[in-house]
C-alpha cells in the first residue's frame, strides 16, 4: 500500500459494536472480567486501552515497523528508551539536539550512573571514535533541532550493528512521511507526536516504533511499569492527525522551500540553515534518506545584535512567537531563550547555536502570505 493511503487507513477498523468509522475514545480505567483472569484482553487501562492500541498499530504501520508504543510525551518516550540501560552503560548522543533531551540525559539520568558522550554526528567517524566496551546506545536526531544538521542513519546503523549497539533515531523533524529510520537500519524510532504527527498543536504525546519483538516487550514492560501512558482522548487526536500527515508534509515542504529560498536571497540575512540547499553539508545524505526537506528552517540576521533578532521575533503576525513546531500554523522561536535555554550557554555556543539564531516552523498557510509577513518583520528590524 502507498504511504498516502496508509496514513488514512492505518489502525482504522470499524467499531465492532456499532460500525463507527472513527476509533471510539475508550474513556475507561478498567474492564469488567467474566471470572477471575477471564477477560477480553483488557484488564487495566495503564496496561491496555483500545484507542491507544489502534494508535500504536497505526504508528507501527506508518513508520514501517512491527510494533508501536505511545507515551504521554516525547520526553516520556525518550525516558523509556534510556531505562533499557543500567548504571555504567554509555550512550553516544548528538551535541546538537532538542534541549529537553539534553536536559533529561544530563540532569536526570547522569545521576543514576548512565554516561553520555556528546559528539558532532555530521561525521560518523566522530561516533566511531566515542565507542567503548560499555557503549549500549547511539541516540541520533536528524535533522537536528534547531541547526538542521544531518546524520547518516544507514552509516550509523552499520556502525552500531558491528559493535552490538542499539541505534535510536528521533524522527520528530522529518515525520514518518519524509523519513523512515527503521528501513535504514535503526532499532528504535522516537517521535514527539506533539509535533507533526498530531499536527494541530492540541496535544502532548510521544511514540516509539521498533521491529524486534524482545525489544518491544522490554519497552512495553517499561511503559506499563513506569506509567507514562497517554489518555484515550489524546490517542484519538493523534490518530486523526495522522490521516492528513501525508498532505500536510507535502505542503510544509513546499512552503519550507519557498521561505528558505526567500531568506537566502535577502540582503539582511547572514545564514539560512535548511538541508534543501546544495551547499548544506548534509544535503546529499538528506536527499538520499528523506523524501523532502520539511518545514523547519533556522536563520541568522546579518545584524547579529539581540535587538535586531528581537525586532523580528516580536513583529511577525502570521508566525506566532511560541515554542513547539509541526502544527498547521506557522511559529517563530528564539532557541537560546526558549526551546534550548536548558543547555548551558557555553555548550550552546560551542555547538554553533548562537544567541541570535531564529527558528521557524513553517505552517501550511499560503507561502506568499508567510513571506510577506517575514518581509515586514525583517524590514522592521533594519530600523
Ligand atoms: C518536542 C521535541 C521533543 C520532546 O517532545 P515532547 O512531546 O515535548 O515531550 C523531542 N525531540 C524533538 C526533536 C522535539 O522537537
PDB file of N, CA and C and ligand atoms in Angstrom, residues 73-76 98 101 141 145 170 172-173 190 192-195 204-206 325, ligand 1:
ATOM      1  N   UNK A  73       4.303  11.809  26.482  1.00  0.00           N
ATOM      2  CA  UNK A  73       5.017  12.935  25.854  1.00  0.00           C
ATOM      3  C   UNK A  73       6.219  12.367  25.109  1.00  0.00           C
ATOM      4  N   UNK A  74       6.842  13.220  24.301  1.00  0.00           N
ATOM      5  CA  UNK A  74       8.058  12.797  23.610  1.00  0.00           C
ATOM      6  C   UNK A  74       9.158  12.465  24.604  1.00  0.00           C
ATOM      7  N   UNK A  75       9.305  13.312  25.631  1.00  0.00           N
ATOM      8  CA  UNK A  75      10.380  13.036  26.601  1.00  0.00           C
ATOM      9  C   UNK A  75      10.090  11.758  27.404  1.00  0.00           C
ATOM     10  N   UNK A  76       8.818  11.411  27.587  1.00  0.00           N
ATOM     11  CA  UNK A  76       8.490  10.148  28.271  1.00  0.00           C
ATOM     12  C   UNK A  76       8.914   8.955  27.405  1.00  0.00           C
ATOM     13  N   UNK A  98      17.459  18.384  20.551  1.00  0.00           N
ATOM     14  CA  UNK A  98      16.402  19.022  21.320  1.00  0.00           C
ATOM     15  C   UNK A  98      16.857  19.264  22.767  1.00  0.00           C
ATOM     16  N   UNK A 101      15.855  16.838  25.561  1.00  0.00           N
ATOM     17  CA  UNK A 101      16.528  15.530  25.551  1.00  0.00           C
ATOM     18  C   UNK A 101      17.851  15.657  26.304  1.00  0.00           C
ATOM     19  N   UNK A 141      19.504  12.328  16.194  1.00  0.00           N
ATOM     20  CA  UNK A 141      18.366  13.162  15.836  1.00  0.00           C
ATOM     21  C   UNK A 141      18.718  13.728  14.468  1.00  0.00           C
ATOM     22  N   UNK A 145      17.441  19.729  15.855  1.00  0.00           N
ATOM     23  CA  UNK A 145      16.713  20.873  16.342  1.00  0.00           C
ATOM     24  C   UNK A 145      17.695  21.722  17.153  1.00  0.00           C
ATOM     25  N   UNK A 170      15.601   9.975  16.765  1.00  0.00           N
ATOM     26  CA  UNK A 170      14.495  10.914  16.994  1.00  0.00           C
ATOM     27  C   UNK A 170      14.091  11.446  15.620  1.00  0.00           C
ATOM     28  N   UNK A 172      11.356  13.200  14.862  1.00  0.00           N
ATOM     29  CA  UNK A 172      10.304  14.219  15.015  1.00  0.00           C
ATOM     30  C   UNK A 172      10.279  15.233  13.875  1.00  0.00           C
ATOM     31  N   UNK A 173      11.458  15.756  13.482  1.00  0.00           N
ATOM     32  CA  UNK A 173      11.504  16.836  12.480  1.00  0.00           C
ATOM     33  C   UNK A 173      11.078  16.346  11.096  1.00  0.00           C
ATOM     34  N   UNK A 190      11.977   7.245  17.598  1.00  0.00           N
ATOM     35  CA  UNK A 190      11.262   8.006  18.630  1.00  0.00           C
ATOM     36  C   UNK A 190      10.605   9.214  17.976  1.00  0.00           C
ATOM     37  N   UNK A 192       8.272  12.898  19.012  1.00  0.00           N
ATOM     38  CA  UNK A 192       7.390  13.752  19.783  1.00  0.00           C
ATOM     39  C   UNK A 192       6.147  13.871  18.905  1.00  0.00           C
ATOM     40  N   UNK A 193       5.111  13.101  19.237  1.00  0.00           N
ATOM     41  CA  UNK A 193       3.870  13.110  18.449  1.00  0.00           C
ATOM     42  C   UNK A 193       3.128  14.434  18.605  1.00  0.00           C
ATOM     43  N   UNK A 194       3.583  15.219  19.600  1.00  0.00           N
ATOM     44  CA  UNK A 194       3.094  16.580  19.816  1.00  0.00           C
ATOM     45  C   UNK A 194       3.218  17.420  18.545  1.00  0.00           C
ATOM     46  N   UNK A 195       4.200  17.095  17.717  1.00  0.00           N
ATOM     47  CA  UNK A 195       4.574  17.940  16.581  1.00  0.00           C
ATOM     48  C   UNK A 195       3.846  17.510  15.312  1.00  0.00           C
ATOM     49  N   UNK A 204      -0.038  16.774  23.751  1.00  0.00           N
ATOM     50  CA  UNK A 204       1.353  16.405  24.079  1.00  0.00           C
ATOM     51  C   UNK A 204       1.401  14.885  24.058  1.00  0.00           C
ATOM     52  N   UNK A 205       2.292  14.329  23.268  1.00  0.00           N
ATOM     53  CA  UNK A 205       2.371  12.863  23.195  1.00  0.00           C
ATOM     54  C   UNK A 205       3.695  12.405  22.586  1.00  0.00           C
ATOM     55  N   UNK A 206       4.084  11.175  22.901  1.00  0.00           N
ATOM     56  CA  UNK A 206       5.320  10.614  22.354  1.00  0.00           C
ATOM     57  C   UNK A 206       5.091   9.229  21.793  1.00  0.00           C
ATOM     58  N   UNK A 325       6.437  23.082  17.395  1.00  0.00           N
ATOM     59  CA  UNK A 325       6.571  23.083  15.939  1.00  0.00           C
ATOM     60  C   UNK A 325       5.628  22.039  15.362  1.00  0.00           C
TER      61      UNK A 325
HETATM   62  C1  LIG B   1       9.442  18.494  21.150  1.00  0.00           C
HETATM   63  C2  LIG B   1      10.549  17.555  20.890  1.00  0.00           C
HETATM   64  C3  LIG B   1      10.844  16.515  21.788  1.00  0.00           C
HETATM   65  C4  LIG B   1      10.111  16.351  23.120  1.00  0.00           C
HETATM   66  O1  LIG B   1       8.775  16.007  22.926  1.00  0.00           O
HETATM   67  P1  LIG B   1       7.592  16.444  23.963  1.00  0.00           P
HETATM   68  O2  LIG B   1       6.382  15.903  23.269  1.00  0.00           O
HETATM   69  O3  LIG B   1       7.624  17.932  24.044  1.00  0.00           O
HETATM   70  O4  LIG B   1       7.870  15.788  25.256  1.00  0.00           O
HETATM   71  C5  LIG B   1      11.852  15.640  21.455  1.00  0.00           C
HETATM   72  N1  LIG B   1      12.562  15.776  20.310  1.00  0.00           N
HETATM   73  C6  LIG B   1      12.315  16.771  19.421  1.00  0.00           C
HETATM   74  C7  LIG B   1      13.120  16.861  18.183  1.00  0.00           C
HETATM   75  C8  LIG B   1      11.308  17.694  19.681  1.00  0.00           C
HETATM   76  O5  LIG B   1      11.088  18.683  18.819  1.00  0.00           O
END
